Short mmCIF file of N, CA, C and O in Angstrom, two decimals:
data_model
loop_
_atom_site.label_atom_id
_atom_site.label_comp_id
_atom_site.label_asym_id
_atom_site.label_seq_id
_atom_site.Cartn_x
_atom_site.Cartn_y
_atom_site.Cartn_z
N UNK A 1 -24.00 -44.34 11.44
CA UNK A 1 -24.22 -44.40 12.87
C UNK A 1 -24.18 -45.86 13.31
O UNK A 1 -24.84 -46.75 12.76
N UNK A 2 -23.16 -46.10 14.56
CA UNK A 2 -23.27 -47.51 15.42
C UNK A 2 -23.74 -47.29 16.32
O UNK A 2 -23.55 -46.16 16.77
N UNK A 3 -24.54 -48.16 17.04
CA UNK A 3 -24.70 -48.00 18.47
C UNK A 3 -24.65 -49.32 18.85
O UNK A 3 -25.02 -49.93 17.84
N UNK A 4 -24.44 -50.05 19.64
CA UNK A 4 -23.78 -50.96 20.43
C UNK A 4 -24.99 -50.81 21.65
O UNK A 4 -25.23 -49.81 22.33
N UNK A 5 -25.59 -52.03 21.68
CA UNK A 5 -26.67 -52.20 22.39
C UNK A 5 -26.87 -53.92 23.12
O UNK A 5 -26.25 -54.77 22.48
N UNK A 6 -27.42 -54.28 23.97
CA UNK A 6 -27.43 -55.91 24.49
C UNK A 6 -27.61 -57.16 23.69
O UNK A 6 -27.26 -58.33 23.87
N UNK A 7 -28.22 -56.58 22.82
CA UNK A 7 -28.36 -57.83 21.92
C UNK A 7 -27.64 -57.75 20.60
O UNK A 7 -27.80 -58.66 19.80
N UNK A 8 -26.70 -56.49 20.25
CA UNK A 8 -25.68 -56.73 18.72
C UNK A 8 -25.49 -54.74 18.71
O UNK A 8 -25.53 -53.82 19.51
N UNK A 9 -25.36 -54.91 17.63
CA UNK A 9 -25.12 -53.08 17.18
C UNK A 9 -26.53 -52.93 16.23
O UNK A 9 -27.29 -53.80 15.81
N UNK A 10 -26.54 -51.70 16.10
CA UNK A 10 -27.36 -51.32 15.33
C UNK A 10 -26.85 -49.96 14.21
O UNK A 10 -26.57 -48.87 14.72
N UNK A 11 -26.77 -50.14 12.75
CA UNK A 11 -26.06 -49.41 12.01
C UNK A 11 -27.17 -48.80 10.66
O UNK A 11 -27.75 -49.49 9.81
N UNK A 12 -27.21 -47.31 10.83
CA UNK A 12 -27.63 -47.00 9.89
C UNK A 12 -26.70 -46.38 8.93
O UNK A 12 -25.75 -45.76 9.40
N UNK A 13 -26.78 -46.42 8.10
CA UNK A 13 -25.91 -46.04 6.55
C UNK A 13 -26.10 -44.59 5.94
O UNK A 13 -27.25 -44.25 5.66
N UNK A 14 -25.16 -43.79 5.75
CA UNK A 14 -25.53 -42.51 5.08
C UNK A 14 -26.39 -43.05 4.13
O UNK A 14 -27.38 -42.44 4.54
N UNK A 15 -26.83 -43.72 3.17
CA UNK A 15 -27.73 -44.08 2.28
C UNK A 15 -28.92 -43.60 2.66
O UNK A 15 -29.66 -42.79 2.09
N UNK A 16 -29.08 -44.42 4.11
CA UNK A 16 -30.22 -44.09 4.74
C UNK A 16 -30.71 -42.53 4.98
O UNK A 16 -31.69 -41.90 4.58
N UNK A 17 -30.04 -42.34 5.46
CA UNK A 17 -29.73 -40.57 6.17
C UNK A 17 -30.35 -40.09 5.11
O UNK A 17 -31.34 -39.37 5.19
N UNK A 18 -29.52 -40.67 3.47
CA UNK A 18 -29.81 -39.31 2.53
C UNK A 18 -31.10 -39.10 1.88
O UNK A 18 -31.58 -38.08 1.40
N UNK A 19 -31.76 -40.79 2.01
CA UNK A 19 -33.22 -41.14 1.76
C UNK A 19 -34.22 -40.59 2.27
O UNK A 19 -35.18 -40.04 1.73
N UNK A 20 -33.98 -40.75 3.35
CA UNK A 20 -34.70 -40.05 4.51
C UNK A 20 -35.06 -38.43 4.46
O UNK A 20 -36.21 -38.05 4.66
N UNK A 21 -33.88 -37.43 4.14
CA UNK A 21 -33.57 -36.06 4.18
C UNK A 21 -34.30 -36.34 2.78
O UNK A 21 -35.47 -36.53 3.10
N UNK A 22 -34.22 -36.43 1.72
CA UNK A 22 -34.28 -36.44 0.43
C UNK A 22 -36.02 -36.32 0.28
O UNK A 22 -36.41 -35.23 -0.15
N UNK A 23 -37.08 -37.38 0.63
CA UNK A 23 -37.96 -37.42 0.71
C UNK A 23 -38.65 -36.28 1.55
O UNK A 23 -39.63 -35.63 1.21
N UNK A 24 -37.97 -36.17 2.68
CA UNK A 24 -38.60 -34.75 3.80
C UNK A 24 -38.54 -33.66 2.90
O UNK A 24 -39.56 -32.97 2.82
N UNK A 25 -37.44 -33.32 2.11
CA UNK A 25 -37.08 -32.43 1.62
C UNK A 25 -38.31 -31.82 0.40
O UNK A 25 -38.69 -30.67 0.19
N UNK A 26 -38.74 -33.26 -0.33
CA UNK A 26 -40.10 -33.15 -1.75
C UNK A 26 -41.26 -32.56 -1.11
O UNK A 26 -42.02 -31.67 -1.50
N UNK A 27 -41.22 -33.47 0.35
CA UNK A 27 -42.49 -33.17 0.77
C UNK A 27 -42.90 -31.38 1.22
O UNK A 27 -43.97 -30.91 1.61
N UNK A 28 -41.68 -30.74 0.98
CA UNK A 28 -42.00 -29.52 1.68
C UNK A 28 -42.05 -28.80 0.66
O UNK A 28 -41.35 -28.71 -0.35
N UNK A 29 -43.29 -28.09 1.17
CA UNK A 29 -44.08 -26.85 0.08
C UNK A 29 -43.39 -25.48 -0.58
O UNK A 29 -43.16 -24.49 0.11
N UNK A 30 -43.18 -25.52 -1.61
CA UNK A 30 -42.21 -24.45 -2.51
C UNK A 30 -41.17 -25.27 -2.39
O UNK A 30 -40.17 -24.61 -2.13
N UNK A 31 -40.92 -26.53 -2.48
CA UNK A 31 -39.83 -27.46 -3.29
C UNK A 31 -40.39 -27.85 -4.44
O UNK A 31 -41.52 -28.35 -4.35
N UNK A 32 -39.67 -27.70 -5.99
CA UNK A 32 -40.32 -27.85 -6.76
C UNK A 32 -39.31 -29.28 -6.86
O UNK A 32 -39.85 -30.32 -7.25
N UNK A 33 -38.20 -29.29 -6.57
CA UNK A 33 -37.30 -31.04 -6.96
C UNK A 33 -36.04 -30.69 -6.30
O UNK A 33 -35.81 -29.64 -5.71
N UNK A 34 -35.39 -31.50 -6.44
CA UNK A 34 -34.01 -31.73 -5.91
C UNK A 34 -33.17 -31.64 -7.31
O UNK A 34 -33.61 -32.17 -8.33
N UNK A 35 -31.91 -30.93 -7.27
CA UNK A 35 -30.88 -30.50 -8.34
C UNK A 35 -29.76 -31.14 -7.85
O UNK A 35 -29.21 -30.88 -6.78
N UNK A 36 -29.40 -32.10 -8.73
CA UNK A 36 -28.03 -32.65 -8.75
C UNK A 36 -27.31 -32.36 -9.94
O UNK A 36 -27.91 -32.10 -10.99
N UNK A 37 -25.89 -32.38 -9.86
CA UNK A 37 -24.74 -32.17 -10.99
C UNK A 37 -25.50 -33.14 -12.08
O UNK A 37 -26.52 -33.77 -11.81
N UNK A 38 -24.93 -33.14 -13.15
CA UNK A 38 -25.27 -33.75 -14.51
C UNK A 38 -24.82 -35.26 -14.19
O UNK A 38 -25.54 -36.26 -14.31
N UNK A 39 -23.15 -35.21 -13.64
CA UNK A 39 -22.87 -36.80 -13.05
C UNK A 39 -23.08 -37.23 -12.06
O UNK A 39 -22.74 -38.39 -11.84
N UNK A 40 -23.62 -36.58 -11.23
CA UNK A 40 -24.29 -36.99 -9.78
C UNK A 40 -25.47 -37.76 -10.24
O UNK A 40 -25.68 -38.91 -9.86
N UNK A 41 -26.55 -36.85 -11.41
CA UNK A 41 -27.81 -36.82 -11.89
C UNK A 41 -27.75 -38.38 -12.70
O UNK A 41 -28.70 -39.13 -12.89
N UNK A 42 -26.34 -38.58 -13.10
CA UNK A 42 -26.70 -39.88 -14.16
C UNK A 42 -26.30 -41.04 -13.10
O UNK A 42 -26.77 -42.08 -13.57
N UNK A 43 -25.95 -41.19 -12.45
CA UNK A 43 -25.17 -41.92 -11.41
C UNK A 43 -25.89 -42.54 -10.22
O UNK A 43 -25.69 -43.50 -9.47
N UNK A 44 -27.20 -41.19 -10.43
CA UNK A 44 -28.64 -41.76 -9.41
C UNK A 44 -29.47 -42.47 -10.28
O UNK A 44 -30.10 -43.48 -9.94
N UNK A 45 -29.51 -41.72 -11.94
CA UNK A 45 -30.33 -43.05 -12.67
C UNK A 45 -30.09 -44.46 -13.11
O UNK A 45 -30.84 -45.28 -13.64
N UNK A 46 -28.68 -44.51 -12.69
CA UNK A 46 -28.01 -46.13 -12.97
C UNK A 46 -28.32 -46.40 -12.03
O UNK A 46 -29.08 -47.36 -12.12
N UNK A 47 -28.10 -45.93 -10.51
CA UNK A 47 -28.13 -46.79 -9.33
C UNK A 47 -29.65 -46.89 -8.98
O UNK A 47 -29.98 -47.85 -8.28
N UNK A 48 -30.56 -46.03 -9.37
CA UNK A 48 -31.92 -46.21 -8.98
C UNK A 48 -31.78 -45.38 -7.35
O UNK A 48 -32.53 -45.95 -6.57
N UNK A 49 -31.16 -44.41 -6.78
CA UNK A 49 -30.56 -43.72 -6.17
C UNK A 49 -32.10 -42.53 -5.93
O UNK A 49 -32.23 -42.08 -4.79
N UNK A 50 -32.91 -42.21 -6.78
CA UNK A 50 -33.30 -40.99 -7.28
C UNK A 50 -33.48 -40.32 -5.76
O UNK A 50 -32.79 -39.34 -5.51
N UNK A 51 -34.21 -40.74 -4.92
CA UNK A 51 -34.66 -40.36 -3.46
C UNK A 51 -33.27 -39.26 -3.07
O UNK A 51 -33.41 -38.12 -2.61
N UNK A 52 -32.13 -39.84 -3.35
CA UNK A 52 -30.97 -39.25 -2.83
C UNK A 52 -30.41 -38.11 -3.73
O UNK A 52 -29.33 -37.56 -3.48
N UNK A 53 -31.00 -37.87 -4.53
CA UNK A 53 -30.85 -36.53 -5.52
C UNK A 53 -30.52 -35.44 -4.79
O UNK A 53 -31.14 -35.15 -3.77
N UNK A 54 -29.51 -34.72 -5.23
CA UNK A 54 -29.40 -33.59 -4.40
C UNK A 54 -28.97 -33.18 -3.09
O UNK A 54 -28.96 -32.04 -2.63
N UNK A 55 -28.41 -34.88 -2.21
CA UNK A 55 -28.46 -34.60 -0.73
C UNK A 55 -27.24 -35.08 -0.71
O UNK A 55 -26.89 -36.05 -1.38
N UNK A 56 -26.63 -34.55 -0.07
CA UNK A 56 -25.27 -35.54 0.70
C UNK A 56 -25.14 -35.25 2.15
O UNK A 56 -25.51 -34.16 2.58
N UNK A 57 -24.89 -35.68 2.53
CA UNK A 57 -24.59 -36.24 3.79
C UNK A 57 -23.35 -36.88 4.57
O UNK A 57 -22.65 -37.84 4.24
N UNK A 58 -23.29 -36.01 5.78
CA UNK A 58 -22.04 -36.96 6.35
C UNK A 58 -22.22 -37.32 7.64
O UNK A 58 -21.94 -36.43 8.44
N UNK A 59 -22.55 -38.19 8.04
CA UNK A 59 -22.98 -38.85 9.35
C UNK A 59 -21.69 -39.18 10.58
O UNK A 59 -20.51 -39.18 10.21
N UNK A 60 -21.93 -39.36 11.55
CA UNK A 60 -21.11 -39.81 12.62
C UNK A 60 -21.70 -40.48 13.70
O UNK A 60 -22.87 -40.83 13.56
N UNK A 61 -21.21 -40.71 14.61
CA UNK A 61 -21.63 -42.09 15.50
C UNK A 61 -23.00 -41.15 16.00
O UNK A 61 -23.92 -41.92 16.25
N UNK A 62 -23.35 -39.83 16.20
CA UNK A 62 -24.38 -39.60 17.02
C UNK A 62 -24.88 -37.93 16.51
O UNK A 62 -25.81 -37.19 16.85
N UNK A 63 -23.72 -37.80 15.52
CA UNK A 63 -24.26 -36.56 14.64
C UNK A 63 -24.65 -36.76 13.43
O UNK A 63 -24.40 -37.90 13.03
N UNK A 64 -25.37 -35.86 12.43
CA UNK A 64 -25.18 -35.49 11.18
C UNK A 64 -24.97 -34.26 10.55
O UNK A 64 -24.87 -33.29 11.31
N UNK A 65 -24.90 -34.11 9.61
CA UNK A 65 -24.54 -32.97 8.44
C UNK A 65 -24.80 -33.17 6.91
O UNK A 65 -24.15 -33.83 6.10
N UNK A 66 -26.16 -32.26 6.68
CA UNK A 66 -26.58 -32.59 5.62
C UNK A 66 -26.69 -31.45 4.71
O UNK A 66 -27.32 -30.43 5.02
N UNK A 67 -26.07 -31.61 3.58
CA UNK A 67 -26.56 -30.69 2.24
C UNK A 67 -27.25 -30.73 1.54
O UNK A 67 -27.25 -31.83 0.99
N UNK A 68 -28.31 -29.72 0.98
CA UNK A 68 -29.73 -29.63 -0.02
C UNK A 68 -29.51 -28.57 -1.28
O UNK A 68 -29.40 -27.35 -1.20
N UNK A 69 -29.49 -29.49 -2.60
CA UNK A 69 -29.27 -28.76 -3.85
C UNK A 69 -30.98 -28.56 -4.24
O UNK A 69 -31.51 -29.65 -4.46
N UNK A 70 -31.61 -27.75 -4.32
CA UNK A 70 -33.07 -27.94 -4.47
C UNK A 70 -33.47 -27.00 -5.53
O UNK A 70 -32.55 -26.21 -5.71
N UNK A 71 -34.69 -26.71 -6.48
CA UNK A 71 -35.23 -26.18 -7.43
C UNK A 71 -36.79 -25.57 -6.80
O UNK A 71 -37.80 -26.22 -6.55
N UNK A 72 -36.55 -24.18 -6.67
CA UNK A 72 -37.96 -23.19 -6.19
C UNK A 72 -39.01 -23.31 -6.94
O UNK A 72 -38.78 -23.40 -8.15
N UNK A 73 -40.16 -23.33 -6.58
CA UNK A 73 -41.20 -23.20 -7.44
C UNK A 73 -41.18 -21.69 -7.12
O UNK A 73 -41.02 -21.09 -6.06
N UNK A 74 -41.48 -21.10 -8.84
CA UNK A 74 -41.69 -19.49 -8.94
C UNK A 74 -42.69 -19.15 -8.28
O UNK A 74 -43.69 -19.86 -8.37
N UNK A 75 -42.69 -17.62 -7.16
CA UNK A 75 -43.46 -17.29 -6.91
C UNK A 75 -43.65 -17.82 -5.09
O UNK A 75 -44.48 -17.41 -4.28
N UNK A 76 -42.70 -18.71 -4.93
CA UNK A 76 -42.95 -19.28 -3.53
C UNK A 76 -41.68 -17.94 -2.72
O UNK A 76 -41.29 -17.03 -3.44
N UNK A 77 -41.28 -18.01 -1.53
CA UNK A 77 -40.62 -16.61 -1.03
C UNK A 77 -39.37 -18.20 -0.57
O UNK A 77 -39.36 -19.24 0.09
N UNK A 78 -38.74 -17.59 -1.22
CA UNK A 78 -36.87 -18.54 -1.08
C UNK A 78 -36.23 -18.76 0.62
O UNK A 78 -35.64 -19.75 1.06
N UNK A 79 -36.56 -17.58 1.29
CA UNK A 79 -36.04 -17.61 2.56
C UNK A 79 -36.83 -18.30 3.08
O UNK A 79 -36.23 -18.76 4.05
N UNK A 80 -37.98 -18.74 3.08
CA UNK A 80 -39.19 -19.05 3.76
C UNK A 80 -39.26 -20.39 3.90
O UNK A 80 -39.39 -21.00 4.96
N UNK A 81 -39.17 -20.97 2.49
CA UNK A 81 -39.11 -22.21 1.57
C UNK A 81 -37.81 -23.18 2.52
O UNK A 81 -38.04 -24.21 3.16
N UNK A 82 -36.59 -22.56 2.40
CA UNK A 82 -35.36 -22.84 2.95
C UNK A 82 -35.24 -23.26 4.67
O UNK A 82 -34.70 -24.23 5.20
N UNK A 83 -36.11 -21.89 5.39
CA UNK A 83 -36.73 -22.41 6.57
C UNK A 83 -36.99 -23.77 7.07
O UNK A 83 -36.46 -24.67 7.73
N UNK A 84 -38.61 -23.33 6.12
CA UNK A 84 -39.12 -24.90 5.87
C UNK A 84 -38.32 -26.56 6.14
O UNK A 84 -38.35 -27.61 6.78
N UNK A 85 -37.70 -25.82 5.13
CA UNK A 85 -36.46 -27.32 4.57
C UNK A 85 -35.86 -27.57 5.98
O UNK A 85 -36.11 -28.51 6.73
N UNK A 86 -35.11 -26.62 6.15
CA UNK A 86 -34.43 -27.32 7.05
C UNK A 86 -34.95 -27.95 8.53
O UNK A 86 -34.48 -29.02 8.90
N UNK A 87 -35.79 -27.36 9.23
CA UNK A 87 -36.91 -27.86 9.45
C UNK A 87 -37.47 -29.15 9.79
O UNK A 87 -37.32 -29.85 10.79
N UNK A 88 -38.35 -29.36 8.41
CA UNK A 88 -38.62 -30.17 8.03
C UNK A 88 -37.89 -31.99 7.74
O UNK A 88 -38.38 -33.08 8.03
N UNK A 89 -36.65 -31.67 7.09
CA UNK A 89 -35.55 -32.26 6.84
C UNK A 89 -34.89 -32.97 8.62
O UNK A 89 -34.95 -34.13 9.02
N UNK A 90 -34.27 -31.65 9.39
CA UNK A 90 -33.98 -31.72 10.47
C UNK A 90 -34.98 -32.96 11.69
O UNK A 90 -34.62 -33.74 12.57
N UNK A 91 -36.42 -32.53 11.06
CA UNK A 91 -37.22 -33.62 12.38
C UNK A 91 -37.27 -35.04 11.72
O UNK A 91 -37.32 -36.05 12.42
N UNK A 92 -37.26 -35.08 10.47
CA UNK A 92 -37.33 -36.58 9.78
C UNK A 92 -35.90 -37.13 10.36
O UNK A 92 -35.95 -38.12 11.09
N UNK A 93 -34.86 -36.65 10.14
CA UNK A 93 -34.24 -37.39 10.55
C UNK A 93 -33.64 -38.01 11.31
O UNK A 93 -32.97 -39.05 11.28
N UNK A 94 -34.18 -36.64 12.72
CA UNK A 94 -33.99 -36.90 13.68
C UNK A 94 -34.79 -37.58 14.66
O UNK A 94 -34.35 -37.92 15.76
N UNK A 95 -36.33 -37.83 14.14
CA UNK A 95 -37.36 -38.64 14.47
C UNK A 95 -37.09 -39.75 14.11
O UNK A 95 -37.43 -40.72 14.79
N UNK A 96 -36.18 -39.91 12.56
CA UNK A 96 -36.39 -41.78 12.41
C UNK A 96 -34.78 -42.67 12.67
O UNK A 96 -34.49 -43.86 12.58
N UNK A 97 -33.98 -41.45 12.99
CA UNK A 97 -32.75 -42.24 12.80
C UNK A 97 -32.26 -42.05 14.78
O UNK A 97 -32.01 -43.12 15.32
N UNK A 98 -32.20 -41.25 15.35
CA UNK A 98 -32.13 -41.01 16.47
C UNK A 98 -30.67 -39.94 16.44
O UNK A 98 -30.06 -39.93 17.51
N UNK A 99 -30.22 -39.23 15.54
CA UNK A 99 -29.46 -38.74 15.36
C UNK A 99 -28.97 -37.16 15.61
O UNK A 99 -29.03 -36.43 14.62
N UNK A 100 -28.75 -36.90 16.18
CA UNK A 100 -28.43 -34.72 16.05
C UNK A 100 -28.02 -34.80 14.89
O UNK A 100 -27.04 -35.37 14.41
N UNK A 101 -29.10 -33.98 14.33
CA UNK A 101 -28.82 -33.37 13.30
C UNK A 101 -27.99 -31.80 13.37
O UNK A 101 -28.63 -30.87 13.86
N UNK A 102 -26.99 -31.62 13.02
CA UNK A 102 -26.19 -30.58 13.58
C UNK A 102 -26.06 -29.11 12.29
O UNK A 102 -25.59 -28.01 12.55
N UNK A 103 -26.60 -29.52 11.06
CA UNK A 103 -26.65 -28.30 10.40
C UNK A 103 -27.36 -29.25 8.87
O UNK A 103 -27.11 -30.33 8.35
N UNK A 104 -28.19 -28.27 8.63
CA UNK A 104 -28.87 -28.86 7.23
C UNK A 104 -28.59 -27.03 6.43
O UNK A 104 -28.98 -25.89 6.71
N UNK A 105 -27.78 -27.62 5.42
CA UNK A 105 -27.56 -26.57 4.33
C UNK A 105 -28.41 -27.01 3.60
O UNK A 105 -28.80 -28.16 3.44
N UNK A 106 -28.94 -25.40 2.84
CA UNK A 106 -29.99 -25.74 1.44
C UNK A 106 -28.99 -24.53 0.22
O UNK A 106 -28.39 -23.53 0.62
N UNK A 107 -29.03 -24.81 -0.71
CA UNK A 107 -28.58 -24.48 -1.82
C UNK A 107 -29.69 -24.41 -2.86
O UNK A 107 -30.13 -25.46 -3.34
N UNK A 108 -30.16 -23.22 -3.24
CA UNK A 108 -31.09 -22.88 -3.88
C UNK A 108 -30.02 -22.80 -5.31
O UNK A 108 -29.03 -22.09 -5.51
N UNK A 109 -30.81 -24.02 -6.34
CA UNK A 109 -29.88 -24.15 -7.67
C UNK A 109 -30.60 -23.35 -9.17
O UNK A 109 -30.00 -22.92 -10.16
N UNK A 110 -32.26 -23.39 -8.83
CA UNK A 110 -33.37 -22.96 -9.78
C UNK A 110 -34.93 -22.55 -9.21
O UNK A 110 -35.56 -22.70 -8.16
N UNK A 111 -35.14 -22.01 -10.39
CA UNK A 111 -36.63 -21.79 -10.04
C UNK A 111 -37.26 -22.45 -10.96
O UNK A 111 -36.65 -22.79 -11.98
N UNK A 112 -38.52 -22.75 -10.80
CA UNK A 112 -39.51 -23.79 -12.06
C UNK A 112 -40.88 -23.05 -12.00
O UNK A 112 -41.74 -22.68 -11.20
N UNK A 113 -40.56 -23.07 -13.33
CA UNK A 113 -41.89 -22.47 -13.71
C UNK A 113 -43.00 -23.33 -13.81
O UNK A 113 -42.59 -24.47 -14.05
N UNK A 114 -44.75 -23.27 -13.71
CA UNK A 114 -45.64 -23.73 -13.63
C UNK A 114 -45.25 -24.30 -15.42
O UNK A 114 -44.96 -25.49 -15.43
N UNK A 115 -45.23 -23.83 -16.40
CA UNK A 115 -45.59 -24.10 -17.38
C UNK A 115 -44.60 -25.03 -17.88
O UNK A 115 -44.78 -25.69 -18.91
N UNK A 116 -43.50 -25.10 -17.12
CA UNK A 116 -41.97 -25.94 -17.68
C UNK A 116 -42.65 -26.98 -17.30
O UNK A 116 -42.84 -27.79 -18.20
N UNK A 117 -43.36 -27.40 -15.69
CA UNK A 117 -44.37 -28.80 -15.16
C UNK A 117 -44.79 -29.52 -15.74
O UNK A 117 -44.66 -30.74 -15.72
N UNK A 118 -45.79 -28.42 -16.77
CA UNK A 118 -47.33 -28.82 -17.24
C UNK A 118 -46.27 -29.65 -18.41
O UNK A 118 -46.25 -30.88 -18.49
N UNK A 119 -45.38 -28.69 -19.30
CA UNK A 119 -44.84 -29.11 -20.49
C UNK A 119 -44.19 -30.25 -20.08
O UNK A 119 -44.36 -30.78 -21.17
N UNK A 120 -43.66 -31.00 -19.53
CA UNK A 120 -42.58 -32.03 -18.85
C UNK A 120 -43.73 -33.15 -18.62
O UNK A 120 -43.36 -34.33 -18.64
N UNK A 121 -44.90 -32.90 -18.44
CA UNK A 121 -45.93 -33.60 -17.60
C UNK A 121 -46.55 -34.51 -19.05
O UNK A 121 -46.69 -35.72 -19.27
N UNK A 122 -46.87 -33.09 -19.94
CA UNK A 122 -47.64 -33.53 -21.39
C UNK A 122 -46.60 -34.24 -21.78
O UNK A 122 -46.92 -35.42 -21.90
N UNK A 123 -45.14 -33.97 -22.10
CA UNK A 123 -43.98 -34.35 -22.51
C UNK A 123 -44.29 -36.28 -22.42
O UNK A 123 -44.49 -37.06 -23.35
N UNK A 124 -44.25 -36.49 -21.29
CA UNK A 124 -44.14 -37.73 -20.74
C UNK A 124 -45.38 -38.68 -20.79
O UNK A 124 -45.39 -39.87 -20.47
N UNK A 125 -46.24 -38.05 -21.18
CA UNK A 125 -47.79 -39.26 -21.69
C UNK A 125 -47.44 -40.04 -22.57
O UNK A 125 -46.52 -39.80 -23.36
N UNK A 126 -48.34 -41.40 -22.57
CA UNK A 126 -47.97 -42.02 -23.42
C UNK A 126 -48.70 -41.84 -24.27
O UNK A 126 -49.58 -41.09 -23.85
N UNK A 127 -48.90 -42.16 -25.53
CA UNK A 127 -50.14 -41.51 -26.81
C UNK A 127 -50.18 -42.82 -27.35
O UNK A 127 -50.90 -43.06 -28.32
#
């Protein structure tokens, strides 16, 4: 996005966009994570990217269009969850960037189990 204003332009970056959506997206209840491809997935851990997991985005001078690869927590209701998202997703970005947001797709990729968490959680202590 440009906008052209009295004192210079002002430009936000799909980067931004996808940061933005990406984070709205964790914060909403029965998101268990964001699912990216295997080379999408390694490509956010070189770049330090992680926020942008799962989102892409295509911006324009005064629209957007955003996609959500996301992982259910079991037991949460999928249509509901998806709601949520978009939602959710939709006012972040349209609260911080000033943008129409014109369609937020969600792509339900998995479900996660409580116990895959706990195991991933113990997994990762240090001893």
């Amino acid at each position: 996005m440009t906008e052209q204003i009295d004192q210079g332009l002002i430009r936000i970056s799909d980067d931004v966009v996808a940061t933005i959506a990406g984070l709205a997206a964790l914060e909403t209840p029965g998101v268990s994570a964001m699912s990216g491809g295997i080379s999408e997935g390694l490509a956010k851990r070189l770049s330090g990217k992680n926020a942008q997991r799962g989102v892409s985005v295509e911006v324009g001078q005064v629209e957007a269009a955003i996609d959500l690869r996301i992982v259910v927590q079991y037991g949460s209701p999928i249509q509901e969850v998806g709601r949520r998202l978009q939602e959710n997703v939709r006012e972040a970005v349209e609260n911080m960037t000033g943008l129409r947001v014109v369609e937020v797709n969600v792509k339900v990729e998995g479900v996660a189990f409580k116990d895959e968490a706990e195991q991933e959680d113990a997994a990762n202590r240090v001893k």
